[in-house]
PDB file of C-alpha atoms and ligand atoms in Angstrom:
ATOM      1  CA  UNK A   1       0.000   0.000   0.000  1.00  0.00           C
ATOM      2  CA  UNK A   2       1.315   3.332  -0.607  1.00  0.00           C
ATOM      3  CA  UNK A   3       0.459   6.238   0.884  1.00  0.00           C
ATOM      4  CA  UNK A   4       1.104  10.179  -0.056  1.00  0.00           C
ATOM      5  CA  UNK A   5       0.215  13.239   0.946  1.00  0.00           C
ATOM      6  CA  UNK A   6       0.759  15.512  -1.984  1.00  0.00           C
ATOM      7  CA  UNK A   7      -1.385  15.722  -5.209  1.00  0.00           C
ATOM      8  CA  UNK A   8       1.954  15.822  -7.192  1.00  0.00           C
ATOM      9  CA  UNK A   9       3.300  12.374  -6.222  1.00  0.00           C
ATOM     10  CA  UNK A  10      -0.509  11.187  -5.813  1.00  0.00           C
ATOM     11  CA  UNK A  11      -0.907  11.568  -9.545  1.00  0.00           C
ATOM     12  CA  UNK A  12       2.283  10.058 -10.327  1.00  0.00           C
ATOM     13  CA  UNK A  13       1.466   7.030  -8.924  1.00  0.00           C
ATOM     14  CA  UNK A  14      -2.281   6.788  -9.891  1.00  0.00           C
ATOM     15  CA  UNK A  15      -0.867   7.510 -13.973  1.00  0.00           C
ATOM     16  CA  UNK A  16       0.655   4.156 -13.453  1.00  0.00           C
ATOM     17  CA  UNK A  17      -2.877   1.889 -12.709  1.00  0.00           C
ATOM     18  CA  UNK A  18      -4.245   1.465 -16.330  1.00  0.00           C
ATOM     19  CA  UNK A  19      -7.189  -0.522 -14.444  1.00  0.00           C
ATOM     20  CA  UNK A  20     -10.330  -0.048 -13.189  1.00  0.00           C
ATOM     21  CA  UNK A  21      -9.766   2.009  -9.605  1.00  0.00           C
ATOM     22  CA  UNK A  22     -12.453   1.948  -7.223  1.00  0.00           C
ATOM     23  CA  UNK A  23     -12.282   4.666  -4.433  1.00  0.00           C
ATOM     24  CA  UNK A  24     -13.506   5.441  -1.063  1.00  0.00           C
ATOM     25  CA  UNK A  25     -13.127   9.257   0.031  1.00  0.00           C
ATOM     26  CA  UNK A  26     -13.526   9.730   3.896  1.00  0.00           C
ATOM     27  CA  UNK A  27     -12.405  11.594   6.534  1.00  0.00           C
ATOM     28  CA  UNK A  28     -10.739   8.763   8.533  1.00  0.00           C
ATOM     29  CA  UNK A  29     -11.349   7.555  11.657  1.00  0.00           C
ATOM     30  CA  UNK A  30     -12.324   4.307  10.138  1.00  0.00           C
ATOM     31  CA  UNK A  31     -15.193   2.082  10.894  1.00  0.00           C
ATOM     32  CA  UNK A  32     -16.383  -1.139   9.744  1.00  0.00           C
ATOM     33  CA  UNK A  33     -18.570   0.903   7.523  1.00  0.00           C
ATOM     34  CA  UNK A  34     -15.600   2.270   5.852  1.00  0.00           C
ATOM     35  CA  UNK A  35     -14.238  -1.336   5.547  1.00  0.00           C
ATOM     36  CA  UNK A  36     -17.442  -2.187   3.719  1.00  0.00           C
ATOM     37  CA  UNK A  37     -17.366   0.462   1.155  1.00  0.00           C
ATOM     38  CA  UNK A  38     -13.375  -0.382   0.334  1.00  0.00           C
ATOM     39  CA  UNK A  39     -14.391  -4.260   0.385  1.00  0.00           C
ATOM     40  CA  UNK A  40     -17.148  -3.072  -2.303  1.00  0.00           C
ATOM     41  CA  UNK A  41     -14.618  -1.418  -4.252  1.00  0.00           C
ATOM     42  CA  UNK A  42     -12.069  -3.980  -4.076  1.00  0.00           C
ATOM     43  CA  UNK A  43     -14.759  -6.389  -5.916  1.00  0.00           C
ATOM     44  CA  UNK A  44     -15.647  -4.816  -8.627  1.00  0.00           C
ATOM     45  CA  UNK A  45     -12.545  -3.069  -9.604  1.00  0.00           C
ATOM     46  CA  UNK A  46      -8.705  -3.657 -10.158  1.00  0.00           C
ATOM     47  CA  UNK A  47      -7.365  -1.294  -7.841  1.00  0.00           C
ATOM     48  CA  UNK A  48      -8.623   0.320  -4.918  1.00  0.00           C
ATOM     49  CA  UNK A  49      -7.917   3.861  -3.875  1.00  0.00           C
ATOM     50  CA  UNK A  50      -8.643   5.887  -0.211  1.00  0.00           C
ATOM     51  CA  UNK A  51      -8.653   9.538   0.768  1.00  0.00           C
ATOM     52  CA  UNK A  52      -8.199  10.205   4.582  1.00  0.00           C
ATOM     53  CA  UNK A  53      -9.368  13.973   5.061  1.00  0.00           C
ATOM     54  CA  UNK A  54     -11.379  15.745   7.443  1.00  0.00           C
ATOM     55  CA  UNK A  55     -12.526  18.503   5.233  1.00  0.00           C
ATOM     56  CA  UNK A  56     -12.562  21.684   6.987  1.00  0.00           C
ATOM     57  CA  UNK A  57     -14.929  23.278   4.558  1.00  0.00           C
ATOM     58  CA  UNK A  58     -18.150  21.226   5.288  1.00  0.00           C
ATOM     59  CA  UNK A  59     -18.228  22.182   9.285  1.00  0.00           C
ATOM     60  CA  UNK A  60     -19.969  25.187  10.352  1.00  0.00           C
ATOM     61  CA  UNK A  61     -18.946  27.123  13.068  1.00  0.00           C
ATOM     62  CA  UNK A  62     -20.626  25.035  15.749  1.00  0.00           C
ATOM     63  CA  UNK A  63     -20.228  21.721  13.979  1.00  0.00           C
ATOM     64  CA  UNK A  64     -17.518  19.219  15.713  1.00  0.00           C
ATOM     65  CA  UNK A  65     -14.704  20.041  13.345  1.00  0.00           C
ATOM     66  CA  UNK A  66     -11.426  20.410  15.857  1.00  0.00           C
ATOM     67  CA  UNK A  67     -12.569  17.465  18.355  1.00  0.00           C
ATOM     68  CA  UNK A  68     -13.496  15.416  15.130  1.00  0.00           C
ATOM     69  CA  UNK A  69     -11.685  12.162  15.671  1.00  0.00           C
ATOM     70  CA  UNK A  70      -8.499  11.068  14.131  1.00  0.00           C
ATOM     71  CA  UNK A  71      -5.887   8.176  14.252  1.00  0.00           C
ATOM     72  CA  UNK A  72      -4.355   8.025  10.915  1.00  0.00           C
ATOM     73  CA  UNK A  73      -1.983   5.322  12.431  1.00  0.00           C
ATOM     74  CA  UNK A  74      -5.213   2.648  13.250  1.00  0.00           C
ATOM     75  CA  UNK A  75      -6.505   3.768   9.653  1.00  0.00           C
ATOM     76  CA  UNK A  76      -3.541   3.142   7.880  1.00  0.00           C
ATOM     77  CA  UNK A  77      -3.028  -0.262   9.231  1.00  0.00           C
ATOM     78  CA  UNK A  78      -6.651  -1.415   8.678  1.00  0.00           C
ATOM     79  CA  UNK A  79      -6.620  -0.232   4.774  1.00  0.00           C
ATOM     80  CA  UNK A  80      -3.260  -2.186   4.510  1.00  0.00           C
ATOM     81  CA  UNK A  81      -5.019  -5.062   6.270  1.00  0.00           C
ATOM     82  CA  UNK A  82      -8.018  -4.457   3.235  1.00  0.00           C
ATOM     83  CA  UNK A  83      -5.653  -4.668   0.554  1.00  0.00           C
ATOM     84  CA  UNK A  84      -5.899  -0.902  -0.071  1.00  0.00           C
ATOM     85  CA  UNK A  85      -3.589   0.011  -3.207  1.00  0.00           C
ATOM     86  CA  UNK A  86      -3.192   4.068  -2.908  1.00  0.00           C
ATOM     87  CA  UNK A  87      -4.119   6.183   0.043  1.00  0.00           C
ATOM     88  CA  UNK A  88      -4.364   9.943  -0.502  1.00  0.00           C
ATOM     89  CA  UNK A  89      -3.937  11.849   3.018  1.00  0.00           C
ATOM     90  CA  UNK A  90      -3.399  15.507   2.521  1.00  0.00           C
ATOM     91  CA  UNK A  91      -3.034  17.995   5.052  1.00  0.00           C
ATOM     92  CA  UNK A  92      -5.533  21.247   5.198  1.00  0.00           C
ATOM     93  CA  UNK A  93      -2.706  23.835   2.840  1.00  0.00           C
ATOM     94  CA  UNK A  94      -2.537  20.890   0.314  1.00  0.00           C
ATOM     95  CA  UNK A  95      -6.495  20.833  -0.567  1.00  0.00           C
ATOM     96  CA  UNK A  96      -7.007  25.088  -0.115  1.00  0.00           C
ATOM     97  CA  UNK A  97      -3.785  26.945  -0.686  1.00  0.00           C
ATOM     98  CA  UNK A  98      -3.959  30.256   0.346  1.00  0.00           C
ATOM     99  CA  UNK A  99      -6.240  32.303  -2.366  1.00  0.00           C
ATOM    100  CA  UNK A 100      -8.558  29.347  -2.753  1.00  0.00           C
ATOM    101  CA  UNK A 101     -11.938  30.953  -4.219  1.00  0.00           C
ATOM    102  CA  UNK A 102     -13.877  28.530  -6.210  1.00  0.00           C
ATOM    103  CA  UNK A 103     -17.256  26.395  -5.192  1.00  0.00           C
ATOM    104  CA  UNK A 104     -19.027  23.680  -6.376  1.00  0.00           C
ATOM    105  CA  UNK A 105     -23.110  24.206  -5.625  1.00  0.00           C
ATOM    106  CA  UNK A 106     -25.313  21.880  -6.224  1.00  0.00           C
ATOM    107  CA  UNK A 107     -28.545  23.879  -5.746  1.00  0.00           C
ATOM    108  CA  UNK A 108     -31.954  23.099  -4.588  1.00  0.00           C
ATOM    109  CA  UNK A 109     -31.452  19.717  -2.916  1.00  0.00           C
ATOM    110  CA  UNK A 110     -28.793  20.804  -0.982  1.00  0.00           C
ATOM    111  CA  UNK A 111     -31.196  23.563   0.720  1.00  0.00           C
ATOM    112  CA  UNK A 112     -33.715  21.404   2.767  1.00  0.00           C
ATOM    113  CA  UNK A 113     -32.413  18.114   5.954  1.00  0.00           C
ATOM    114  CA  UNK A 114     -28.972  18.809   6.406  1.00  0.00           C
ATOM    115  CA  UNK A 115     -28.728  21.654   3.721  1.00  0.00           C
ATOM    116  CA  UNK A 116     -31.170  23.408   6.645  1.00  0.00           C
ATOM    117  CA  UNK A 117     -29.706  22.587   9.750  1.00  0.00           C
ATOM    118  CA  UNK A 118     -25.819  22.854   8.256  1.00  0.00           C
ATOM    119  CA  UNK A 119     -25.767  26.055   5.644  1.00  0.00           C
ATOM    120  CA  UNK A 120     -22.677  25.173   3.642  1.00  0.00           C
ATOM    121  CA  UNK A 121     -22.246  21.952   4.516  1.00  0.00           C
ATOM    122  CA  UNK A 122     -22.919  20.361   0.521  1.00  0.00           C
ATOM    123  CA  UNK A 123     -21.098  23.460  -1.021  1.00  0.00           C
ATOM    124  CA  UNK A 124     -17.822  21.676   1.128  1.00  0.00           C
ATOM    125  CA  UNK A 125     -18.731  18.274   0.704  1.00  0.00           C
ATOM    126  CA  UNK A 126     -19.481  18.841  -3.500  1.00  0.00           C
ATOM    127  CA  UNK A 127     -16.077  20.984  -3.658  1.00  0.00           C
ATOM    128  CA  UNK A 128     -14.017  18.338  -1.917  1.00  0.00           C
ATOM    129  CA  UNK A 129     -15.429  15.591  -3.512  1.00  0.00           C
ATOM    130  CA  UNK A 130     -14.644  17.175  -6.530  1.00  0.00           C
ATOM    131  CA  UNK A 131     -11.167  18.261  -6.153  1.00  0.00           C
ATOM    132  CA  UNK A 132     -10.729  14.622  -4.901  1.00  0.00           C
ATOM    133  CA  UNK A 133     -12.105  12.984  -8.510  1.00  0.00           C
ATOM    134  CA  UNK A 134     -10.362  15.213 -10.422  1.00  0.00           C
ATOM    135  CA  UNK A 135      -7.111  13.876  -8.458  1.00  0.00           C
ATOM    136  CA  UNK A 136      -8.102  10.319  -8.304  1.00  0.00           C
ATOM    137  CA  UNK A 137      -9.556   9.826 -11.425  1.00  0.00           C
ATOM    138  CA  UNK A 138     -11.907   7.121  -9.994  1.00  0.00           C
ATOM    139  CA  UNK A 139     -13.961   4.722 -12.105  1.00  0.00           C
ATOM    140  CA  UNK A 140     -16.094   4.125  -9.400  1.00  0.00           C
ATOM    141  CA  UNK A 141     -16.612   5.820  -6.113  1.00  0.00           C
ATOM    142  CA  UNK A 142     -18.636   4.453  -3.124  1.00  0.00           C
ATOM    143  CA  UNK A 143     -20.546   6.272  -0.500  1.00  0.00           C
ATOM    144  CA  UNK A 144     -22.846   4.606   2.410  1.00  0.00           C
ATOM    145  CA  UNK A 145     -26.729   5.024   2.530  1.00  0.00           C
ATOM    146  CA  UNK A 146     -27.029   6.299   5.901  1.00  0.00           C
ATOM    147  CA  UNK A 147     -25.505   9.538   4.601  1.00  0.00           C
ATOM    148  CA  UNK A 148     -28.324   9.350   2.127  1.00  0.00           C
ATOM    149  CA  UNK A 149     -28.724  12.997   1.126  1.00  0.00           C
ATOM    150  CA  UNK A 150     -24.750  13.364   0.575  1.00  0.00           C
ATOM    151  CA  UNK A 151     -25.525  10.199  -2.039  1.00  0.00           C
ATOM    152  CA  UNK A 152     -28.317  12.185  -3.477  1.00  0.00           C
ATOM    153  CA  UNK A 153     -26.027  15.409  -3.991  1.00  0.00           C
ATOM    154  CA  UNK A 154     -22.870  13.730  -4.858  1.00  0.00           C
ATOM    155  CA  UNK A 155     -25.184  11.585  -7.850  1.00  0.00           C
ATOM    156  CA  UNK A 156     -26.680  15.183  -8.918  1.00  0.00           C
ATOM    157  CA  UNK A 157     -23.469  16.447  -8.853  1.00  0.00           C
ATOM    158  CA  UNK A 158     -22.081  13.898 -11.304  1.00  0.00           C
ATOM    159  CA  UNK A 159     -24.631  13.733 -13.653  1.00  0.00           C
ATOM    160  CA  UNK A 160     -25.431  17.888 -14.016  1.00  0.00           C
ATOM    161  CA  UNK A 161     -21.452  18.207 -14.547  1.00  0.00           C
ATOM    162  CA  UNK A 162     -20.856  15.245 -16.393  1.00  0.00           C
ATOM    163  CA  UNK A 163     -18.124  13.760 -14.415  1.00  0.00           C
ATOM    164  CA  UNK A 164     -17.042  10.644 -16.202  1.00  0.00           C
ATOM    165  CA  UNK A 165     -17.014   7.906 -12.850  1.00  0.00           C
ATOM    166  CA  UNK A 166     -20.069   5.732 -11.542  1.00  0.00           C
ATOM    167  CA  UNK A 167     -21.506   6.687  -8.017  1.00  0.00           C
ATOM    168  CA  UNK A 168     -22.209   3.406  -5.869  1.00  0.00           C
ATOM    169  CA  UNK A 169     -24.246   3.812  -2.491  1.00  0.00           C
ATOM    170  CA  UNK A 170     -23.841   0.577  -0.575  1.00  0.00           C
ATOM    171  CA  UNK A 171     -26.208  -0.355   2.070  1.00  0.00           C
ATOM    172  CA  UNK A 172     -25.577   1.184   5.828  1.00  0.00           C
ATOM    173  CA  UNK A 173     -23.669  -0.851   8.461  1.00  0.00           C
ATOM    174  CA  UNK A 174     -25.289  -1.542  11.092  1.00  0.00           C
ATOM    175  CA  UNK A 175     -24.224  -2.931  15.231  1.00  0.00           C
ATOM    176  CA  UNK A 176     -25.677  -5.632  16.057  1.00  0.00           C
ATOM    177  CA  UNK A 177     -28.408  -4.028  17.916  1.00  0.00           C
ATOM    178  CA  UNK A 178     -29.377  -1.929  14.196  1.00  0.00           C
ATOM    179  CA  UNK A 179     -27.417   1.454  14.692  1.00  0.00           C
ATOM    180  CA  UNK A 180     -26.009   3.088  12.427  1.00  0.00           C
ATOM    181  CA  UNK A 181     -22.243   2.984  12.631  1.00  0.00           C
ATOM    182  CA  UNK A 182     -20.390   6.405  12.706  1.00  0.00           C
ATOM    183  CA  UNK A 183     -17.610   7.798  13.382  1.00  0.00           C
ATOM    184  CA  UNK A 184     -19.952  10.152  16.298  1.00  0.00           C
ATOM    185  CA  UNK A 185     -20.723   6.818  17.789  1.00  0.00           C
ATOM    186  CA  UNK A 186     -17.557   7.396  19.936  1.00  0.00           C
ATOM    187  CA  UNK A 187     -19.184  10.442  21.466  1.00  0.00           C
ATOM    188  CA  UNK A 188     -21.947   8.600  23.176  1.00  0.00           C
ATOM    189  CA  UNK A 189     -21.762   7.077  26.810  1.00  0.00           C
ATOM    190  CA  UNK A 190     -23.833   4.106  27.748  1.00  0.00           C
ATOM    191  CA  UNK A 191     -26.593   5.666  28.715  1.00  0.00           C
ATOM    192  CA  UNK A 192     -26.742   7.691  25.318  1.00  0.00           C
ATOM    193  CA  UNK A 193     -25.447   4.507  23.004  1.00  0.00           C
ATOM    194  CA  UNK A 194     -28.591   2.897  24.429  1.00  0.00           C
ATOM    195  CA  UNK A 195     -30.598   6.297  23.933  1.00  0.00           C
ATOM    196  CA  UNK A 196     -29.200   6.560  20.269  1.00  0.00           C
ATOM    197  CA  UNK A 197     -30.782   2.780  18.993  1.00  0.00           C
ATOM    198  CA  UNK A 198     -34.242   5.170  18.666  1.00  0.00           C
ATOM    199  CA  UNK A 199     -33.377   6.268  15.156  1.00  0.00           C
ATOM    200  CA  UNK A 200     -33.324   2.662  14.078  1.00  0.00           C
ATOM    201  CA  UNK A 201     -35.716   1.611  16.091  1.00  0.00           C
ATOM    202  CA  UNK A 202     -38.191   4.753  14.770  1.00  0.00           C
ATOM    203  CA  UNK A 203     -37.101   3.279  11.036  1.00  0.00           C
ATOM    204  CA  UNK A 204     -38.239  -0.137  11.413  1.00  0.00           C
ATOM    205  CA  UNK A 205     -41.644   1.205  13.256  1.00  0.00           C
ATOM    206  CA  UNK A 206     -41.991   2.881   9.646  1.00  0.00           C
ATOM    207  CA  UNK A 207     -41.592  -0.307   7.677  1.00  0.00           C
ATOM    208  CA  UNK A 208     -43.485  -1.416   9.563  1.00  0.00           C
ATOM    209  CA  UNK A 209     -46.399   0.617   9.144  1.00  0.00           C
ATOM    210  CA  UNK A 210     -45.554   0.530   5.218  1.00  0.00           C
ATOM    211  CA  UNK A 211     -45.787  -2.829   5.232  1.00  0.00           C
ATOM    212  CA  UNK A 212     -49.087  -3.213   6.940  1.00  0.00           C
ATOM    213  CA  UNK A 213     -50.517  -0.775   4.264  1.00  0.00           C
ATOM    214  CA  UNK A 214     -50.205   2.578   5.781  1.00  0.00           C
ATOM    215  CA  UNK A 215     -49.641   5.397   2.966  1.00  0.00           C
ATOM    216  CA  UNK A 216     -49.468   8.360   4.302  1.00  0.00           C
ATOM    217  CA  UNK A 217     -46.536  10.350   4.531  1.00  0.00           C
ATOM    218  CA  UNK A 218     -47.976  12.407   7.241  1.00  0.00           C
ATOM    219  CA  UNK A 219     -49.233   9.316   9.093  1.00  0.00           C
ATOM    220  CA  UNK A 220     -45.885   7.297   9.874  1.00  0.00           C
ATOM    221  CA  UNK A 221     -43.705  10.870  10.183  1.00  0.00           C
ATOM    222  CA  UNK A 222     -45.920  11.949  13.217  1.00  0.00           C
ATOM    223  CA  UNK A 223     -45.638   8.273  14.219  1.00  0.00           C
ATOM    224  CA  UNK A 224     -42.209   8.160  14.009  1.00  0.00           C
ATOM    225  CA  UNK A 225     -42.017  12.027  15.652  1.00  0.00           C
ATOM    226  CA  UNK A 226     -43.886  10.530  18.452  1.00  0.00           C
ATOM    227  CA  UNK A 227     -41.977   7.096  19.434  1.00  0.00           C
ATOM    228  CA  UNK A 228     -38.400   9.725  19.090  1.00  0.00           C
ATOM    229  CA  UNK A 229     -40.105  11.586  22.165  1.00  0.00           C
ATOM    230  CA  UNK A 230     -40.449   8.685  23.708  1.00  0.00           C
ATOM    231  CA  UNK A 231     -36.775   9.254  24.202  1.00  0.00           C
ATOM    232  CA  UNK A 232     -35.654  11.645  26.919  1.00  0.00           C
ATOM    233  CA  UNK A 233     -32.386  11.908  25.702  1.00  0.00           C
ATOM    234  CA  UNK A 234     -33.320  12.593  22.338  1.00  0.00           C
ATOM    235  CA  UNK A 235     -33.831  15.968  20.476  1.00  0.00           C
ATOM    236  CA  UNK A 236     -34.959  15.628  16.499  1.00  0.00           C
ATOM    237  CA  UNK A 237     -34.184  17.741  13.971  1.00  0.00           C
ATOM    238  CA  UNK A 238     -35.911  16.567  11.157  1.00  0.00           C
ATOM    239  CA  UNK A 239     -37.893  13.272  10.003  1.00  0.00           C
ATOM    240  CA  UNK A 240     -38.479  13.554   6.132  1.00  0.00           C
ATOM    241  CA  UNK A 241     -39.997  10.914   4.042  1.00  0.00           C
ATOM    242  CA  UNK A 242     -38.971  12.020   0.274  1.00  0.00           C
ATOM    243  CA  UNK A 243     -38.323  11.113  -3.037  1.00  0.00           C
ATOM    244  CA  UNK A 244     -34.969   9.432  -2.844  1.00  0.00           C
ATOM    245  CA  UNK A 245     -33.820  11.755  -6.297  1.00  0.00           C
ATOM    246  CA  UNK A 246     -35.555  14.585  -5.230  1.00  0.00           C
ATOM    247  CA  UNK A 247     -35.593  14.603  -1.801  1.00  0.00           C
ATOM    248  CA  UNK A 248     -38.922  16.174  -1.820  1.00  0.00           C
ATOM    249  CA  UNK A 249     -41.172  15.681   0.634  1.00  0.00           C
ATOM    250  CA  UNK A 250     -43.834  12.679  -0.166  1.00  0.00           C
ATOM    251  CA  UNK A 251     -47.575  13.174   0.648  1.00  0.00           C
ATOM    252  CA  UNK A 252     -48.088   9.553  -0.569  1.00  0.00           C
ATOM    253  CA  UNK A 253     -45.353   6.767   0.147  1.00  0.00           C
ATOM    254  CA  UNK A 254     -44.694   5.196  -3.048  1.00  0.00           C
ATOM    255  CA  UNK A 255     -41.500   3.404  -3.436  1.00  0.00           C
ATOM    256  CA  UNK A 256     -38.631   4.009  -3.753  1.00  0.00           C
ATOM    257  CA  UNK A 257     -39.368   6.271  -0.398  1.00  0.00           C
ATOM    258  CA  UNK A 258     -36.486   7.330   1.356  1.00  0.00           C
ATOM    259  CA  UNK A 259     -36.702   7.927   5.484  1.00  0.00           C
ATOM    260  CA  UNK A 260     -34.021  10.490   6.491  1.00  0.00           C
ATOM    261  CA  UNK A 261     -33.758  11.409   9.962  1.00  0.00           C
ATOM    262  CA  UNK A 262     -31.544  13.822  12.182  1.00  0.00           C
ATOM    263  CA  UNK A 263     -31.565  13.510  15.993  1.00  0.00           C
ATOM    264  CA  UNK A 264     -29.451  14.716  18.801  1.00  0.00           C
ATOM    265  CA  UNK A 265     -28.697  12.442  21.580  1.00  0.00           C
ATOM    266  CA  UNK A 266     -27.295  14.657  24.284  1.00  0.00           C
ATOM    267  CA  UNK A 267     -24.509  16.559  22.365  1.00  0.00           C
ATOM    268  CA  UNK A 268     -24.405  13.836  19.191  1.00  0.00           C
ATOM    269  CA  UNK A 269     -26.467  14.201  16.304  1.00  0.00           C
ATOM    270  CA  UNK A 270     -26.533  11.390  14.422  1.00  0.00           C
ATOM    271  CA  UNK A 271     -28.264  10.910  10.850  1.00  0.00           C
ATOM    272  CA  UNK A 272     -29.737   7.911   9.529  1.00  0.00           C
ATOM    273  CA  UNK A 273     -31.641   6.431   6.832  1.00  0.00           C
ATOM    274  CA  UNK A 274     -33.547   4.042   5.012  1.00  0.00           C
ATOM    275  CA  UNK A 275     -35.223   3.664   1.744  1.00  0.00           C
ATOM    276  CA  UNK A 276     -38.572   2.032   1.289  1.00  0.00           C
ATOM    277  CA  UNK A 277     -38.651  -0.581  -1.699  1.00  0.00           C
ATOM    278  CA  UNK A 278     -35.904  -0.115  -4.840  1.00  0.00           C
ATOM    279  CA  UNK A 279     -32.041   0.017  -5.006  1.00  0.00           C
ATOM    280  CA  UNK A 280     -30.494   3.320  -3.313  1.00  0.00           C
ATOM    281  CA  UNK A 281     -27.381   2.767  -6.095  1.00  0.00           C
ATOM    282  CA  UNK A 282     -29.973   3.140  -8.956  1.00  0.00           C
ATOM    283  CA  UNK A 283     -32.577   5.050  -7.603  1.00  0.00           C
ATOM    284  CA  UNK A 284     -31.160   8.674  -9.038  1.00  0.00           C
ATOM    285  CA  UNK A 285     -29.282   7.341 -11.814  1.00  0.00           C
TER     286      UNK A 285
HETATM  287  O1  LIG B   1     -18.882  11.215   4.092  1.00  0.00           O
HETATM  288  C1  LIG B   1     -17.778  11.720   4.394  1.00  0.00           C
HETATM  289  O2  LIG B   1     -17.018  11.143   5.174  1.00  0.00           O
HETATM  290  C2  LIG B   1     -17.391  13.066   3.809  1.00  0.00           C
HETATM  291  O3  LIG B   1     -18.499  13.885   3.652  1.00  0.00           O
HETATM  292  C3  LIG B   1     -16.626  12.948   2.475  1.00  0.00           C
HETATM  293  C4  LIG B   1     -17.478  12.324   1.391  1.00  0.00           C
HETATM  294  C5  LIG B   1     -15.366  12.098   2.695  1.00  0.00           C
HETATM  295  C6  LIG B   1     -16.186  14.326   1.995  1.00  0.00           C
HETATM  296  O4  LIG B   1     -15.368  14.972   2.906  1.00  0.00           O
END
């Protein structure tokens, strides 16, 4: 595995792999979820690139940016245990040198969920994404579900500016008690890890209720809205049930339906989603 840190000797190494590269951008700290995206990659493609950056661009003021965690040691020696072929780890002056000034914005789905709650959140997460295909020169890049509205922007994104790669979303992975895994799991105590399972839990109450015939958007939000509150330790920020290409809200599920959800547990927010009938990786496409 080889590893670099400038886009210079990135490039020079990447000219080399004639093949099919598969790549995984993240910002470290990885997870099994991570390992599931790279294993993805790794079978459908000859080689198998990963960025490591924690992109200052798509925290806000008040988002977790400095006590974001890293351990680039642990991360290096799990992608070497994956077979990982290049790793791209830049530092901050590498990605915006000093009289950086240009955006990419990817408009009206980027406004509403996270768009709301995070202004300039997709304008760094489209711009970094970016700057990292034009350096990796992916054939394929994979991003998880649970991050469903990054999918949904990064697949807009793609197709508006004709960017010549495949987008795969790959299902979430889950604990074995169903939540979500993040990097923000680390945040939570017990008492809040225990708290946190109601995002999950509030997703399969939905299917449920799809399941058994319930249509109405309305219906299984307020339901899900309701078992949240349940939750003392719980705070929501939004429930949406939406078109998954859209992201507009439905009035009648039909799927594909996608359930996003934002909640705070204590100081964590944590995100989570799932998509009613259909294939997330084809759903926009
Ligand atoms: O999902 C993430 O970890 C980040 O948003 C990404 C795609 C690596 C861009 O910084």
């Amino acid at each position: 595995m080889k590893v670099f840190s400038t886009i210079a000797d990135f490039r020079e190494a990447r000219s080399q792999i004639k093949d099919r590269v598969g790549f995984v951008p993240t910002m470290g700290y990885l997870h099994e979820g991570h390992l599931a995206l790279v294993r993805w990659a790794r079978g459908d493609c000859d080689a198998v690139a990963v960025s490591i950056f924690v992109n200052p661009t798509q925290f806000g003021p008040n988002d977790d940016f400095a006590r974001y965690p890293r351990d680039a040691d642990r991360d290096l020696g799990l992608l070497a245990k994956e077979g990982v072929d290049l790793v791209f780890m830049p530092r901050g002056e590498e990605m915006y040198p000093p009289g950086f000034s240009s955006w990419v914005e990817v408009g009206r789905l980027t406004e509403r969920l996270e768009g709301a709650f995070r202004p300039a959140h997709f304008r760094g997460v489209a711009t970094v994404v970016t700057k990292l295909f034009n350096i990796v020169q992916p054939t394929r890049a994979y991003f998880g579900q649970k991050d469903a509205q990054q999918a949904a922007v990064i697949k807009r994104m793609v197709r508006d500016l004709n960017m010549n790669l495949d987008i795969v979303v790959v299902p979430t992975g889950r604990e074995g008690d169903g939540l979500a895994i993040s990097s923000r799991n680390i945040y939570l105590d017990s008492e809040e890890r225990r708290a946190a399972l109601c995002l999950w839990n509030s997703l399969r109450r939905a299917e449920d209720l799809w399941s058994k015939g319930e249509r109405d958007a309305e219906t299984i939000r307020q339901k899900m809205i309701s078992f949240i509150q349940q939750e003392p330790k719980a705070k929501i920020d939004y429930v949406s049930i939406a078109d998954p290409e859209t992201l507009e809200e439905l009035i009648e599920v039909k799927p594909p339906a996608l359930i996003l959800l934002a909640v705070w547990i204590g100081k964590t927010r944590l995100i989570d989603a799932l998509l009613l009938g259909g294939n997330l990786s084809e759903s926009a496409l």
